[in-house]
């Protein structure tokens, strides 16, 4: 009888301890983080910096895998099909949602388990120095109102930049002449060649030209001023509700266990506190923006609605 | 007649494929931000292919009708210059290559191991006899696999399937 | 700081033993990687990037630069020896390089290629050093319409460069254009011709197509002839290095091709394959014996290789002066600069002039290293041809597989290599040339994208194509190229008729 109860206690103990041991053991093998962007770009580099930091901090092995192309849809798909065992994750920003609303990707953010938000980068609206007359928001909007659909605004059709342009149109109650262009570099090229009037793009490529005075920044689409452009106001300060911050976060396949989510939250929180990493990230104008999974999900839900509305107005919804 | 068929089989297949793809391209969405739209360019290209393939077929038929046999044109010269020596080896190579890829994709066997085996086997097959070539085959396979590991595994950080 | 003291400062930075050692090693690595079919110059730079984390600015940049220069030249080796271009920029080199090698003069073919690469690259690096700001201003004036006109000009040349009958070359060229359409629409991003398959929504990877269409058919062809005895050839140095006389004869060709390469390098997103094609075609048009192109004429090799190396220098101009990388390799160099807190742009010349000029001088140093190393390597490279084919073919096939899979980790890429390899082999057997197909699938998407982008800017009007001078120039050249074969044929027939019936 004593043996049986001991046996039962032992069994009970193992059953209770098993999840704890599983937690302690995770990750047992290398974790794959899928980055649906091209190698070398800032979205890719950011993932690698964070991955390296967590590797060193936690003594685990992380492999960053690029699956670029197709508007990030193939990379998203690959990550969503993986088993929710915490060994395949996704590193994404708002393109996860915008690609869905333009019909490029079948999956939206809710096809995944949002783990946590990690970093952010901001965008700045700028004009060429030859266009100094419209280098303030009021002047820009006035000219845009007088000449609807004539101020040339290059975007990558359907990408985050396009939504940024639509956000400015919405907040200002104006319309621009939207021109199809490419990524940051292409649009900067158009600006420097004076073939366009106003550009909204990520900050790093613009900095040398702002310093040289060729480009005049108007405002930054963020909650707070960007450290790289301390003298440039945010749209909010000027009275316009335009936030186009790109938030880079980690996602897992649907049904990812709670304890794995917690593990990553904690890992990210820890590395983001390291000042060396912060300095490294700041070099690329990337800033810590930690949000744990509930807050992250809430943010995504809000962003989803906002981007859907913009897509509808801008004629980007699939027909 | 057989020669005529062999001459027009390729353009005919190309024509059929182009026509089918053109039909499929009708589903593409209409232009939205500029006048061309997604369908204009592919359809233009497909139309060009259809025209050229038809031209090739009609020309071959015309010549056949006129002369009763296929003309010794420059295309013939180009073809015979390029054609292989008519043996089974390319087919065998293709089969082995297909097998290699199938094993890579559908089994969990490591790429480096499969590559090693593939190189050894194919070397010997191409050489014709196993005895005279197994040593250089194995050595070269080992060397190549080591180079692959170095270049792709360590330096590029790729993952082997 | 004036330009002379900046150059001297850069020179001083460059001439340290560790930097020079890095340059020589980097160039050697680049050459080796570039010469293996399935591996490209961009991959070589990507390999070197992690190594630069522990190095200081000048060291890291020298490494990346030398690997880049070596990699671009390495493509010439497999193009000449194996008829498999190591990179798309060496496609035009295969037209005359391989026939010359097959005729028993591989060393000579390599020699022409190396010399042309050295001179073409050197020309563009001198432009970089002394004319960067002026040329950058030119680059900024190019809108989507200009880029479209340039690429269109190259497109009409793709079918003119092979020995095959025009109708078949045009057919494969158009097939190539269509293959380039499979995948996301260049403007909207929605998939075209994916037939509902997830695997096709992002289209075919360019590298996989290149490997599938060039390497596989060539290798299968070699398999067909694997039992044949190998030809003998000489690799004595006097047979390899072009005589000064020959260089002087080709001076016009070299200068013209280098100019084309440097200017094309300025244009973002166009690429070295366009440059080498344009240069090849221009050499053919200006030649007294255009019909000999494609049989092993040295002018063809020289034009193609001078142009594609000149692109490397040209591409640095927008990178350094404006921070705009024109191709993936330049983007990697950009990240190399950024990691070392060197933001390229107008301020770079002011804030860090020695490093900036050191960067440019490193190209020249790598160019010299490349020339010397290649001369050293010619014999071992040519020895590759002495390796029995049965030992050579299987490893290359294996490299093709991993080369295709490596960049995006998709099995689909391997299937693309296999499928298009078989398709290419079948087409080639039926007399259809493959080079126009590959050029079509590279250039087609660029042309379509640029035209449609331009149309959004002009609100649907095609007029800029006729109004802007650069567009007119290139479209004019395109027109001439298109009608030239017919005009030439007509003139020949007329002169033949005159000879047959003297009036």
Coordinates of N, CA, C and O in Angstrom, one line a residue, chain C residues 76-180:
Chain C
X76 N 34.3 35.4 -65.9 CA 34.8 35.3 -67.2 C 35.4 33.9 -67.4 O 35.4 33.3 -68.5
X77 N 36.0 33.3 -66.3 CA 36.7 32.1 -66.4 C 35.8 30.9 -66.8 O 36.0 30.2 -67.8
X78 N 34.7 30.7 -66.1 CA 33.8 29.6 -66.5 C 33.1 29.9 -67.8 O 32.7 29.0 -68.5
X79 N 32.9 31.2 -68.1 CA 32.2 31.5 -69.4 C 33.1 31.1 -70.5 O 32.6 30.5 -71.5
X80 N 34.4 31.3 -70.4 CA 35.3 30.9 -71.5 C 35.6 29.4 -71.5 O 35.5 28.8 -72.6
X81 N 35.9 28.9 -70.4 CA 36.3 27.5 -70.3 C 35.1 26.5 -70.4 O 35.2 25.5 -71.0
X82 N 34.0 26.8 -69.7 CA 33.0 25.9 -69.7 C 31.7 26.3 -70.4 O 30.8 25.5 -70.5
X83 N 31.7 27.5 -71.0 CA 30.6 28.0 -71.7 C 29.4 28.2 -70.7 O 28.2 28.2 -71.2
X84 N 29.7 28.3 -69.5 CA 28.7 28.6 -68.5 C 29.0 29.9 -67.8 O 30.0 30.0 -67.1
X85 N 28.3 31.0 -68.1 CA 28.7 32.3 -67.5 C 28.6 32.2 -66.0 O 27.6 31.8 -65.4
X86 N 29.6 32.7 -65.3 CA 29.6 32.7 -63.9 C 28.6 33.7 -63.3 O 28.0 33.5 -62.2
X87 N 28.4 34.8 -64.0 CA 27.4 35.8 -63.6 C 26.7 36.2 -64.9 O 27.3 36.1 -66.0
X88 N 25.5 36.8 -64.8 CA 24.8 37.2 -66.0 C 25.7 38.2 -66.9 O 25.5 38.2 -68.1
X89 N 26.6 38.9 -66.2 CA 27.4 39.9 -67.0 C 28.3 39.2 -67.9 O 28.9 39.9 -68.8
X90 N 28.6 37.9 -67.7 CA 29.5 37.3 -68.6 C 28.8 36.5 -69.7 O 29.5 35.7 -70.4
X91 N 27.5 36.7 -69.9 CA 26.8 36.0 -71.0 C 27.4 36.3 -72.3 O 27.7 35.4 -73.1
X92 N 27.6 37.6 -72.5 CA 28.1 38.0 -73.9 C 29.5 37.5 -74.1 O 30.0 37.4 -75.2
X93 N 30.2 37.3 -73.0 CA 31.6 36.7 -73.1 C 31.6 35.3 -73.7 O 32.5 34.9 -74.3
X94 N 30.5 34.6 -73.4 CA 30.5 33.2 -73.9 C 30.4 33.1 -75.4 O 30.8 32.2 -76.0
X95 N 29.8 34.2 -76.0 CA 29.6 34.1 -77.4 C 30.8 33.9 -78.2 O 30.9 33.2 -79.2
X96 N 31.9 34.6 -77.8 CA 33.2 34.5 -78.5 C 34.2 33.8 -77.7 O 35.2 33.3 -78.2
X97 N 34.1 33.9 -76.4 CA 35.1 33.4 -75.5 C 35.2 31.8 -75.6 O 36.3 31.3 -75.7
X98 N 34.0 31.2 -75.6 CA 34.0 29.8 -75.6 C 34.5 29.2 -76.9 O 35.2 28.3 -77.0
X99 N 33.9 29.8 -78.1 CA 34.4 29.2 -79.3 C 35.9 29.3 -79.5 O 36.5 28.4 -80.0
X100 N 36.5 30.4 -79.0 CA 37.9 30.6 -79.1 C 38.6 29.5 -78.3 O 39.6 28.9 -78.7
X101 N 38.1 29.2 -77.1 CA 38.7 28.2 -76.2 C 38.5 26.8 -76.9 O 39.4 26.0 -76.8
X102 N 37.3 26.6 -77.4 CA 37.0 25.3 -78.0 C 37.9 25.0 -79.2 O 38.2 23.9 -79.5
X103 N 38.3 26.1 -79.9 CA 39.1 26.0 -81.1 C 40.6 25.7 -80.7 O 41.4 25.6 -81.5
X104 N 40.9 25.6 -79.4 CA 42.2 25.3 -79.0 C 43.0 26.4 -78.4 O 44.2 26.3 -78.2
X105 N 42.4 27.6 -78.1 CA 43.1 28.7 -77.6 C 42.5 29.2 -76.3 O 42.2 30.4 -76.2
X106 N 42.3 28.4 -75.3 CA 41.7 28.9 -74.1 C 42.5 30.0 -73.4 O 42.0 30.9 -72.9
X107 N 43.8 29.8 -73.4 CA 44.6 30.7 -72.7 C 44.5 32.1 -73.3 O 44.5 33.1 -72.6
X108 N 44.5 32.1 -74.7 CA 44.4 33.4 -75.3 C 43.1 34.1 -75.0 O 43.0 35.3 -74.8
X109 N 42.0 33.3 -75.0 CA 40.7 33.9 -74.8 C 40.7 34.5 -73.4 O 40.2 35.6 -73.2
X110 N 41.2 33.7 -72.4 CA 41.3 34.2 -71.0 C 42.1 35.5 -71.0 O 41.8 36.5 -70.3
X111 N 43.2 35.5 -71.8 CA 44.1 36.6 -71.8 C 43.4 37.9 -72.3 O 43.5 39.0 -71.7
X112 N 42.7 37.7 -73.3 CA 41.9 38.9 -73.8 C 40.9 39.4 -72.8 O 40.8 40.6 -72.5
X113 N 40.2 38.4 -72.2 CA 39.2 38.8 -71.2 C 39.8 39.5 -70.0 O 39.3 40.5 -69.6
X114 N 40.9 39.0 -69.6 CA 41.5 39.6 -68.4 C 42.0 41.0 -68.7 O 41.9 41.9 -67.9
X115 N 42.7 41.1 -69.8 CA 43.2 42.4 -70.2 C 42.1 43.4 -70.3 O 42.2 44.6 -69.8
X116 N 41.0 43.0 -71.0 CA 39.9 43.9 -71.2 C 39.3 44.2 -69.9 O 38.9 45.4 -69.6
X117 N 39.1 43.3 -69.0 CA 38.6 43.5 -67.6 C 39.4 44.6 -66.9 O 38.9 45.5 -66.3
X118 N 40.7 44.4 -67.0 CA 41.6 45.3 -66.3 C 41.5 46.7 -66.8 O 41.4 47.7 -66.1
X119 N 41.5 46.8 -68.2 CA 41.5 48.2 -68.7 C 40.1 48.8 -68.6 O 40.0 50.0 -68.2
X120 N 39.1 48.0 -68.7 CA 37.7 48.6 -68.6 C 37.5 49.0 -67.1 O 37.0 50.1 -66.9
X121 N 37.9 48.1 -66.2 CA 37.7 48.5 -64.8 C 38.5 49.7 -64.5 O 38.1 50.7 -63.8
X122 N 39.8 49.7 -64.9 CA 40.7 50.8 -64.6 C 40.1 52.1 -65.1 O 40.1 53.2 -64.4
X123 N 39.6 52.1 -66.3 CA 38.9 53.3 -66.9 C 37.9 53.8 -66.0 O 37.8 55.0 -65.6
X124 N 37.0 52.9 -65.5 CA 35.9 53.4 -64.7 C 36.4 53.9 -63.3 O 35.8 54.8 -62.7
X125 N 37.4 53.3 -62.8 CA 37.9 53.7 -61.5 C 38.6 55.1 -61.6 O 38.5 55.9 -60.7
X126 N 39.2 55.4 -62.8 CA 39.7 56.8 -63.0 C 38.6 57.8 -63.0 O 38.6 58.9 -62.5
X127 N 37.5 57.3 -63.7 CA 36.3 58.2 -63.8 C 35.8 58.5 -62.4 O 35.4 59.6 -62.0
X128 N 35.8 57.4 -61.6 CA 35.3 57.5 -60.2 C 36.1 58.5 -59.4 O 35.6 59.4 -58.7
X129 N 37.4 58.4 -59.6 CA 38.3 59.2 -58.8 C 38.2 60.7 -59.2 O 38.2 61.6 -58.3
X130 N 38.1 61.0 -60.5 CA 38.2 62.4 -60.9 C 36.9 63.0 -61.4 O 36.7 64.2 -61.4
X131 N 36.0 62.1 -61.8 CA 34.7 62.7 -62.4 C 33.5 62.4 -61.6 O 32.4 62.6 -62.1
X132 N 33.7 61.9 -60.4 CA 32.5 61.4 -59.6 C 31.4 62.4 -59.5 O 30.2 62.1 -59.9
X133 N 31.6 63.6 -59.0 CA 30.5 64.6 -58.9 C 29.8 64.9 -60.2 O 28.6 64.9 -60.3
X134 N 30.6 65.1 -61.3 CA 30.0 65.4 -62.6 C 29.1 64.3 -63.1 O 28.0 64.5 -63.5
X135 N 29.6 63.1 -63.0 CA 28.8 61.9 -63.5 C 27.6 61.7 -62.6 O 26.6 61.3 -63.1
X136 N 27.8 62.0 -61.3 CA 26.6 61.8 -60.4 C 25.5 62.7 -60.8 O 24.3 62.4 -60.8
X137 N 25.9 63.9 -61.2 CA 24.8 64.9 -61.7 C 24.1 64.3 -62.9 O 22.9 64.5 -63.1
X138 N 24.9 63.6 -63.8 CA 24.2 63.0 -64.9 C 23.3 61.9 -64.5 O 22.1 61.8 -64.9
X139 N 23.7 61.1 -63.5 CA 22.9 60.0 -63.0 C 21.6 60.5 -62.5 O 20.5 59.9 -62.7
X140 N 21.6 61.7 -61.8 CA 20.4 62.2 -61.2 C 19.4 62.6 -62.2 O 18.2 62.7 -61.9
X141 N 19.8 62.9 -63.4 CA 18.9 63.4 -64.4 C 18.0 62.3 -65.1 O 17.2 62.6 -65.9
X142 N 18.3 61.0 -64.7 CA 17.7 59.9 -65.4 C 16.4 59.6 -64.7 O 16.4 59.2 -63.6
X143 N 15.3 59.7 -65.4 CA 14.0 59.3 -64.9 C 13.7 57.9 -65.3 O 14.4 57.2 -66.1
X144 N 12.5 57.4 -64.9 CA 12.1 56.0 -65.3 C 12.1 55.9 -66.8 O 12.4 54.8 -67.4
X145 N 11.7 56.9 -67.5 CA 11.6 56.8 -69.0 C 13.0 56.6 -69.6 O 13.1 55.8 -70.6
X146 N 14.0 57.3 -69.1 CA 15.3 57.1 -69.6 C 15.8 55.7 -69.4 O 16.4 55.0 -70.2
X147 N 15.6 55.2 -68.2 CA 16.0 53.8 -67.8 C 15.3 52.8 -68.8 O 15.9 51.9 -69.3
X148 N 14.0 53.1 -69.0 CA 13.2 52.2 -69.9 C 13.9 52.2 -71.3 O 14.1 51.2 -71.9
X149 N 14.2 53.4 -71.8 CA 14.8 53.5 -73.1 C 16.1 52.8 -73.2 O 16.4 52.1 -74.2
X150 N 16.9 52.9 -72.2 CA 18.2 52.2 -72.2 C 18.0 50.7 -72.2 O 18.6 50.0 -73.0
X151 N 17.1 50.2 -71.3 CA 16.9 48.8 -71.3 C 16.3 48.3 -72.6 O 16.6 47.2 -73.1
X152 N 15.4 49.1 -73.1 CA 14.7 48.7 -74.4 C 15.8 48.6 -75.5 O 15.7 47.6 -76.3
X153 N 16.7 49.5 -75.5 CA 17.8 49.4 -76.4 C 18.5 48.1 -76.3 O 18.8 47.4 -77.3
X154 N 18.8 47.7 -75.1 CA 19.5 46.4 -74.9 C 18.6 45.2 -75.3 O 19.1 44.3 -75.9
X155 N 17.3 45.4 -75.0 CA 16.4 44.3 -75.4 C 16.3 44.0 -76.9 O 16.3 42.8 -77.2
X156 N 16.4 45.0 -77.7 CA 16.3 44.7 -79.1 C 17.6 44.0 -79.6 O 17.6 43.4 -80.7
X157 N 18.6 44.0 -78.7 CA 19.9 43.4 -79.2 C 19.9 42.0 -78.8 O 20.9 41.3 -79.2
X158 N 19.0 41.5 -78.0 CA 19.2 40.2 -77.4 C 19.2 39.1 -78.5 O 19.8 38.0 -78.4
X159 N 18.4 39.3 -79.5 CA 18.3 38.2 -80.5 C 19.3 38.3 -81.6 O 19.5 37.4 -82.4
X160 N 20.0 39.5 -81.6 CA 20.9 39.7 -82.8 C 22.3 39.1 -82.5 O 23.1 39.1 -83.4
X161 N 22.5 38.6 -81.4 CA 23.9 38.2 -81.0 C 24.2 36.8 -81.1 O 25.3 36.3 -80.8
X162 N 23.3 36.0 -81.5 CA 23.6 34.5 -81.6 C 23.7 34.1 -83.1 O 23.3 34.8 -84.0
X163 N 24.2 32.9 -83.3 CA 24.4 32.4 -84.6 C 23.1 31.8 -85.2 O 23.1 31.4 -86.3
X164 N 22.2 31.6 -84.3 CA 21.0 30.9 -84.7 C 20.1 31.8 -85.6 O 20.2 33.0 -85.6
X165 N 19.2 31.2 -86.3 CA 18.3 32.0 -87.2 C 17.5 33.0 -86.4 O 17.1 32.7 -85.2
X166 N 17.2 34.1 -87.0 CA 16.6 35.2 -86.2 C 15.3 34.8 -85.6 O 14.9 35.2 -84.5
X167 N 14.4 34.1 -86.4 CA 13.1 33.8 -85.9 C 13.2 33.0 -84.6 O 12.4 33.2 -83.7
X168 N 14.1 32.0 -84.6 CA 14.2 31.2 -83.4 C 14.8 32.0 -82.2 O 14.3 31.8 -81.1
X169 N 15.7 32.9 -82.5 CA 16.3 33.7 -81.4 C 15.2 34.6 -80.9 O 15.1 34.8 -79.6
X170 N 14.4 35.2 -81.8 CA 13.4 36.1 -81.3 C 12.4 35.3 -80.5 O 11.9 35.8 -79.4
X171 N 12.1 34.1 -80.9 CA 11.1 33.3 -80.1 C 11.6 33.1 -78.7 O 10.9 33.3 -77.8
X172 N 12.8 32.6 -78.6 CA 13.3 32.4 -77.2 C 13.4 33.7 -76.5 O 13.2 33.7 -75.3
X173 N 13.8 34.8 -77.1 CA 13.8 36.0 -76.4 C 12.5 36.4 -75.9 O 12.4 36.8 -74.7
X174 N 11.4 36.2 -76.7 CA 10.1 36.5 -76.2 C 9.7 35.5 -75.1 O 9.0 35.9 -74.1
X175 N 10.1 34.3 -75.2 CA 9.8 33.3 -74.1 C 10.4 33.8 -72.8 O 9.8 33.8 -71.8
X176 N 11.6 34.3 -73.0 CA 12.3 34.8 -71.8 C 11.6 36.0 -71.2 O 11.4 36.1 -70.0
X177 N 11.1 36.9 -72.1 CA 10.4 38.0 -71.6 C 9.1 37.6 -70.8 O 8.8 38.1 -69.8
X178 N 8.5 36.5 -71.3 CA 7.3 36.0 -70.7 C 7.6 35.4 -69.3 O 7.0 35.7 -68.3
X179 N 8.7 34.6 -69.2 CA 9.1 34.0 -68.0 C 9.3 35.1 -66.9 O 9.0 34.9 -65.8
X180 N 9.9 36.2 -67.4 CA 10.1 37.3 -66.4 C 8.8 37.9 -65.9 O 8.7 38.5 -64.9

